[in-house]
Amino acid sequence: MKNIVLIGFMGTGKTVVGRRLARRLKREFIDTDAEIEKLMGKTVAQIFARDGVVRFRSEEELLVKKLAKREDLVIATGGGMVLNTENLLLLKENGILVALTASPEIIYDRVRGNKNRPLLMHGDMMEKIRELLQERENAYKAAEITVDTGNSSIVEIVEQITRCLLERNYITY
Ligand SMILES: Nc1ncnc2c1ncn2[C@@H]1O[C@H](COP(=O)(O)OP(=O)(O)O)[C@@H](O)[C@H]1O
Ligand SMILES: O=C(O)C1=C[C@@H](OP(=O)(O)O)[C@@H](O)[C@H](O)C1
Ligand SMILES: [Mg+2]
């Protein structure tokens, strides 16, 4: 069966929703950030600081190429994966793209305590969120299913995605 691929900005819940959705659908869960951290033996923030964003994006691209060849996964991508349209096309070939969205204010509330999002660590965080969101919002529109996560719990979002997948006959239970 096709992979279920979560895309969306930082803090929209791709990692936590993806993990719960995988459990709900009895599928393997892959978080691309976690895989890259495991592979390189350091955090995303350390990779950005020591190896640079270009290295991070190339590791992300290599991982996407591998994951796009697999099936039956729930994949939580990093928020910037969509910047490389090749990544999107590959994941779309054998996957259903599900975009999670939230307002800049909700995103800010969810990420401000976390130090492992280097792109938000410099300057005014709210301004940075708005700037990056604007740059990427079109790319997130590539998704077949879009879920606004702003006023829903993680379980409610998982059930909403599951209903959408059932309605489209992508899953049967
Ligand atoms: N629907 C939600 N309701 C409340 N908190 C949420 C929700 N979705 C995510 N969070 C919280 O927001 C933070 C970011 O979630 P995460 O899954 O890491 O987002 P992403 O992977 O999209 O960057 C985490 O602390 C998570 O527990
Ligand atoms: O939006 C981005 O460019 C990034 C999002 C992060 O993942 P999350 O969206 O899971 O926070 C992580 O890949 C890295 O900090 C870059
Ligand atoms: Mg994540």
Tab-separated table of C-alpha atoms and ligand atoms in Angstrom:
chain	number	residue	atom	x	y	z
A	1	MET	CA	0.000	0.000	0.000
A	2	LYS	CA	1.071	3.578	-0.643
A	3	ASN	CA	3.079	5.441	1.994
A	4	ILE	CA	1.339	8.172	3.985
A	5	VAL	CA	3.636	11.193	3.913
A	6	LEU	CA	3.153	14.109	6.314
A	7	ILE	CA	4.375	17.488	5.053
A	8	GLY	CA	4.000	20.924	6.598
A	9	PHE	CA	5.777	23.709	8.444
A	10	MET	CA	7.775	23.221	11.663
A	11	GLY	CA	5.473	22.734	14.642
A	12	THR	CA	2.391	21.631	12.722
A	13	GLY	CA	2.755	18.214	14.375
A	14	LYS	CA	4.205	15.959	11.642
A	15	THR	CA	6.375	14.001	14.109
A	16	VAL	CA	3.842	13.466	16.922
A	17	VAL	CA	0.848	12.945	14.603
A	18	GLY	CA	2.889	10.658	12.343
A	19	ARG	CA	3.893	8.452	15.263
A	20	ARG	CA	0.293	8.126	16.496
A	21	LEU	CA	-1.076	7.636	12.973
A	22	ALA	CA	1.407	4.817	12.341
A	23	ARG	CA	0.267	3.118	15.542
A	24	ARG	CA	-3.401	3.601	14.572
A	25	LEU	CA	-2.808	2.073	11.125
A	26	LYS	CA	-0.354	-0.583	12.342
A	27	ARG	CA	2.374	0.707	10.035
A	28	GLU	CA	6.080	1.410	10.476
A	29	PHE	CA	6.819	5.054	11.325
A	30	ILE	CA	9.814	6.925	9.878
A	31	ASP	CA	10.710	10.468	10.905
A	32	THR	CA	13.263	11.811	8.429
A	33	ASP	CA	14.867	14.154	10.974
A	34	ALA	CA	15.311	11.315	13.457
A	35	GLU	CA	16.811	9.079	10.746
A	36	ILE	CA	19.314	11.762	9.719
A	37	GLU	CA	20.249	12.398	13.367
A	38	LYS	CA	20.792	8.653	13.853
A	39	LEU	CA	22.867	8.385	10.672
A	40	MET	CA	25.102	11.373	11.502
A	41	GLY	CA	25.187	10.835	15.259
A	42	LYS	CA	24.243	14.403	16.065
A	43	THR	CA	21.182	16.612	16.413
A	44	VAL	CA	19.693	18.628	13.559
A	45	ALA	CA	20.981	21.779	15.260
A	46	GLN	CA	24.520	20.344	15.427
A	47	ILE	CA	24.367	19.268	11.755
A	48	PHE	CA	23.330	22.793	10.716
A	49	ALA	CA	26.052	24.340	12.886
A	50	ARG	CA	28.927	21.962	12.051
A	51	ASP	CA	28.143	20.584	8.576
A	52	GLY	CA	25.826	23.268	7.200
A	53	VAL	CA	22.327	23.365	5.735
A	54	VAL	CA	23.484	22.102	2.311
A	55	ARG	CA	24.764	18.855	3.875
A	56	PHE	CA	21.528	18.473	5.809
A	57	ARG	CA	19.457	18.938	2.639
A	58	SER	CA	21.590	16.429	0.716
A	59	GLU	CA	21.134	13.826	3.472
A	60	GLU	CA	17.397	14.596	3.405
A	61	GLU	CA	17.344	14.083	-0.400
A	62	LEU	CA	19.216	10.758	-0.191
A	63	LEU	CA	16.834	9.517	2.502
A	64	VAL	CA	13.755	10.581	0.511
A	65	LYS	CA	15.061	8.658	-2.511
A	66	LYS	CA	15.326	5.509	-0.342
A	67	LEU	CA	11.949	5.947	1.369
A	68	ALA	CA	10.142	6.606	-1.921
A	69	LYS	CA	11.050	3.051	-2.970
A	70	ARG	CA	9.352	1.540	0.096
A	71	GLU	CA	5.681	0.906	0.896
A	72	ASP	CA	3.236	0.832	3.795
A	73	LEU	CA	5.079	3.502	5.787
A	74	VAL	CA	3.937	6.567	7.649
A	75	ILE	CA	6.643	9.159	6.971
A	76	ALA	CA	7.012	12.428	8.902
A	77	THR	CA	9.173	14.745	6.828
A	78	GLY	CA	11.069	17.842	7.935
A	79	GLY	CA	9.379	21.135	7.156
A	80	GLY	CA	11.929	22.114	4.501
A	81	MET	CA	11.812	18.850	2.524
A	82	VAL	CA	9.337	20.438	0.103
A	83	LEU	CA	11.926	23.039	-0.994
A	84	ASN	CA	13.328	20.387	-3.340
A	85	THR	CA	10.508	19.610	-5.781
A	86	GLU	CA	12.276	16.385	-6.779
A	87	ASN	CA	11.675	15.146	-3.224
A	88	LEU	CA	7.975	15.928	-3.515
A	89	LEU	CA	7.615	14.230	-6.909
A	90	LEU	CA	9.374	11.088	-5.683
A	91	LEU	CA	7.309	10.833	-2.504
A	92	LYS	CA	4.110	11.510	-4.443
A	93	GLU	CA	4.789	8.642	-6.893
A	94	ASN	CA	4.256	6.052	-4.230
A	95	GLY	CA	2.661	8.018	-1.435
A	96	ILE	CA	-0.275	10.089	-0.337
A	97	LEU	CA	0.865	13.565	0.729
A	98	VAL	CA	-0.958	14.886	3.799
A	99	ALA	CA	-0.225	18.513	4.710
A	100	LEU	CA	-0.616	19.679	8.307
A	101	THR	CA	-1.211	23.393	8.798
A	102	ALA	CA	-1.443	25.809	11.742
A	103	SER	CA	-1.409	29.573	12.208
A	104	PRO	CA	1.923	31.346	12.839
A	105	GLU	CA	0.774	32.014	16.420
A	106	ILE	CA	0.008	28.349	17.125
A	107	ILE	CA	3.295	27.309	15.495
A	108	TYR	CA	5.161	29.822	17.648
A	109	ASP	CA	3.522	28.499	20.828
A	110	ARG	CA	4.465	24.927	19.917
A	111	VAL	CA	8.095	25.458	18.929
A	112	ARG	CA	9.363	28.336	21.046
A	113	GLY	CA	10.699	26.083	23.828
A	114	ASN	CA	12.594	23.819	21.426
A	115	LYS	CA	16.249	24.488	20.586
A	116	ASN	CA	16.502	21.910	17.805
A	117	ARG	CA	15.048	24.058	15.007
A	118	PRO	CA	18.123	26.065	13.979
A	119	LEU	CA	16.259	28.055	11.313
A	120	LEU	CA	14.182	29.686	14.053
A	121	MET	CA	17.020	30.334	16.499
A	122	HIS	CA	18.281	33.591	15.034
A	123	GLY	CA	16.460	36.914	15.239
A	124	ASP	CA	12.773	37.382	15.939
A	125	MET	CA	11.172	33.923	15.918
A	126	MET	CA	7.676	35.119	14.978
A	127	GLU	CA	9.048	37.108	12.051
A	128	LYS	CA	11.098	34.118	10.890
A	129	ILE	CA	8.058	31.829	11.069
A	130	ARG	CA	5.993	34.243	8.963
A	131	GLU	CA	8.830	34.711	6.437
A	132	LEU	CA	9.513	30.973	5.976
A	133	LEU	CA	5.796	30.145	5.900
A	134	GLN	CA	5.290	32.605	3.067
A	135	GLU	CA	8.184	31.074	1.104
A	136	ARG	CA	6.811	27.543	1.463
A	137	GLU	CA	3.034	27.745	1.576
A	138	ASN	CA	2.652	27.000	-2.147
A	139	ALA	CA	4.823	23.900	-1.880
A	140	TYR	CA	2.634	22.515	0.916
A	141	LYS	CA	-0.364	22.831	-1.425
A	142	ALA	CA	0.971	19.820	-3.359
A	143	ALA	CA	-0.724	17.645	-0.746
A	144	GLU	CA	-3.880	15.669	-1.600
A	145	ILE	CA	-5.186	16.031	1.954
A	146	THR	CA	-4.758	19.122	4.144
A	147	VAL	CA	-5.593	19.198	7.854
A	148	ASP	CA	-5.684	22.359	9.973
A	149	THR	CA	-4.229	21.238	13.303
A	150	GLY	CA	-4.780	24.527	15.159
A	151	ASN	CA	-7.689	23.608	17.411
A	152	SER	CA	-7.532	19.838	17.408
A	153	SER	CA	-5.836	17.321	19.653
A	154	ILE	CA	-3.316	14.879	18.239
A	155	VAL	CA	-5.859	12.036	18.486
A	156	GLU	CA	-8.521	14.115	16.691
A	157	ILE	CA	-6.064	14.861	13.868
A	158	VAL	CA	-5.152	11.174	13.575
A	159	GLU	CA	-8.854	10.249	13.329
A	160	GLN	CA	-9.486	13.022	10.760
A	161	ILE	CA	-6.613	11.783	8.556
A	162	THR	CA	-7.804	8.182	8.957
A	163	ARG	CA	-11.334	9.172	7.847
A	164	CYS	CA	-9.941	10.973	4.783
A	165	LEU	CA	-7.847	7.929	3.854
A	166	LEU	CA	-10.840	5.594	4.269
A	167	GLU	CA	-13.072	7.855	2.139
A	168	ARG	CA	-10.471	7.705	-0.635
A	169	ASN	CA	-10.070	3.921	-0.288
A	170	TYR	CA	-6.373	4.275	0.459
A	171	ILE	CA	-6.885	2.129	3.530
A	172	THR	CA	-9.588	-0.410	4.340
A	173	TYR	CA	-9.959	-0.265	8.111
B	1	LIG	N1	-2.402	19.170	17.703
B	1	LIG	C1	-1.510	19.478	18.662
B	1	LIG	N2	-1.954	19.919	19.856
B	1	LIG	C2	-1.070	20.258	20.815
B	1	LIG	N3	0.273	20.182	20.703
B	1	LIG	C3	0.757	19.746	19.518
B	1	LIG	C4	-0.100	19.364	18.442
B	1	LIG	N4	0.684	18.963	17.409
B	1	LIG	C5	1.962	19.082	17.822
B	1	LIG	N5	2.015	19.539	19.095
B	1	LIG	C6	3.223	19.812	19.877
B	1	LIG	O1	3.953	20.768	19.137
B	1	LIG	C7	5.362	20.457	19.164
B	1	LIG	C8	5.853	20.234	17.732
B	1	LIG	O2	5.288	19.026	17.241
B	1	LIG	P1	6.130	18.177	16.172
B	1	LIG	O3	5.404	16.890	15.951
B	1	LIG	O4	7.561	18.114	16.573
B	1	LIG	O5	5.996	19.098	14.865
B	1	LIG	P2	6.821	19.020	13.473
B	1	LIG	O6	7.379	17.625	13.359
B	1	LIG	O7	5.782	19.324	12.431
B	1	LIG	O8	7.870	20.075	13.584
B	1	LIG	C9	5.507	19.215	20.049
B	1	LIG	O9	5.814	19.642	21.369
B	1	LIG	C10	4.128	18.592	20.009
B	1	LIG	O10	3.831	17.843	21.183
B	2	LIG	O1	11.493	23.684	8.018
B	2	LIG	C1	12.709	23.341	7.930
B	2	LIG	O2	13.504	23.756	7.067
B	2	LIG	C2	13.212	22.330	8.927
B	2	LIG	C3	12.305	21.616	9.678
B	2	LIG	C4	12.735	20.649	10.723
B	2	LIG	O3	11.824	19.552	10.848
B	2	LIG	P1	10.361	19.728	11.575
B	2	LIG	O4	9.457	20.367	10.559
B	2	LIG	O5	9.934	18.332	11.947
B	2	LIG	O6	10.566	20.617	12.767
B	2	LIG	C5	14.121	20.095	10.400
B	2	LIG	O7	14.070	19.289	9.244
B	2	LIG	C6	15.086	21.255	10.202
B	2	LIG	O8	15.127	22.034	11.378
B	2	LIG	C7	14.682	22.113	9.024
B	3	MG	MG	9.230	16.827	13.067
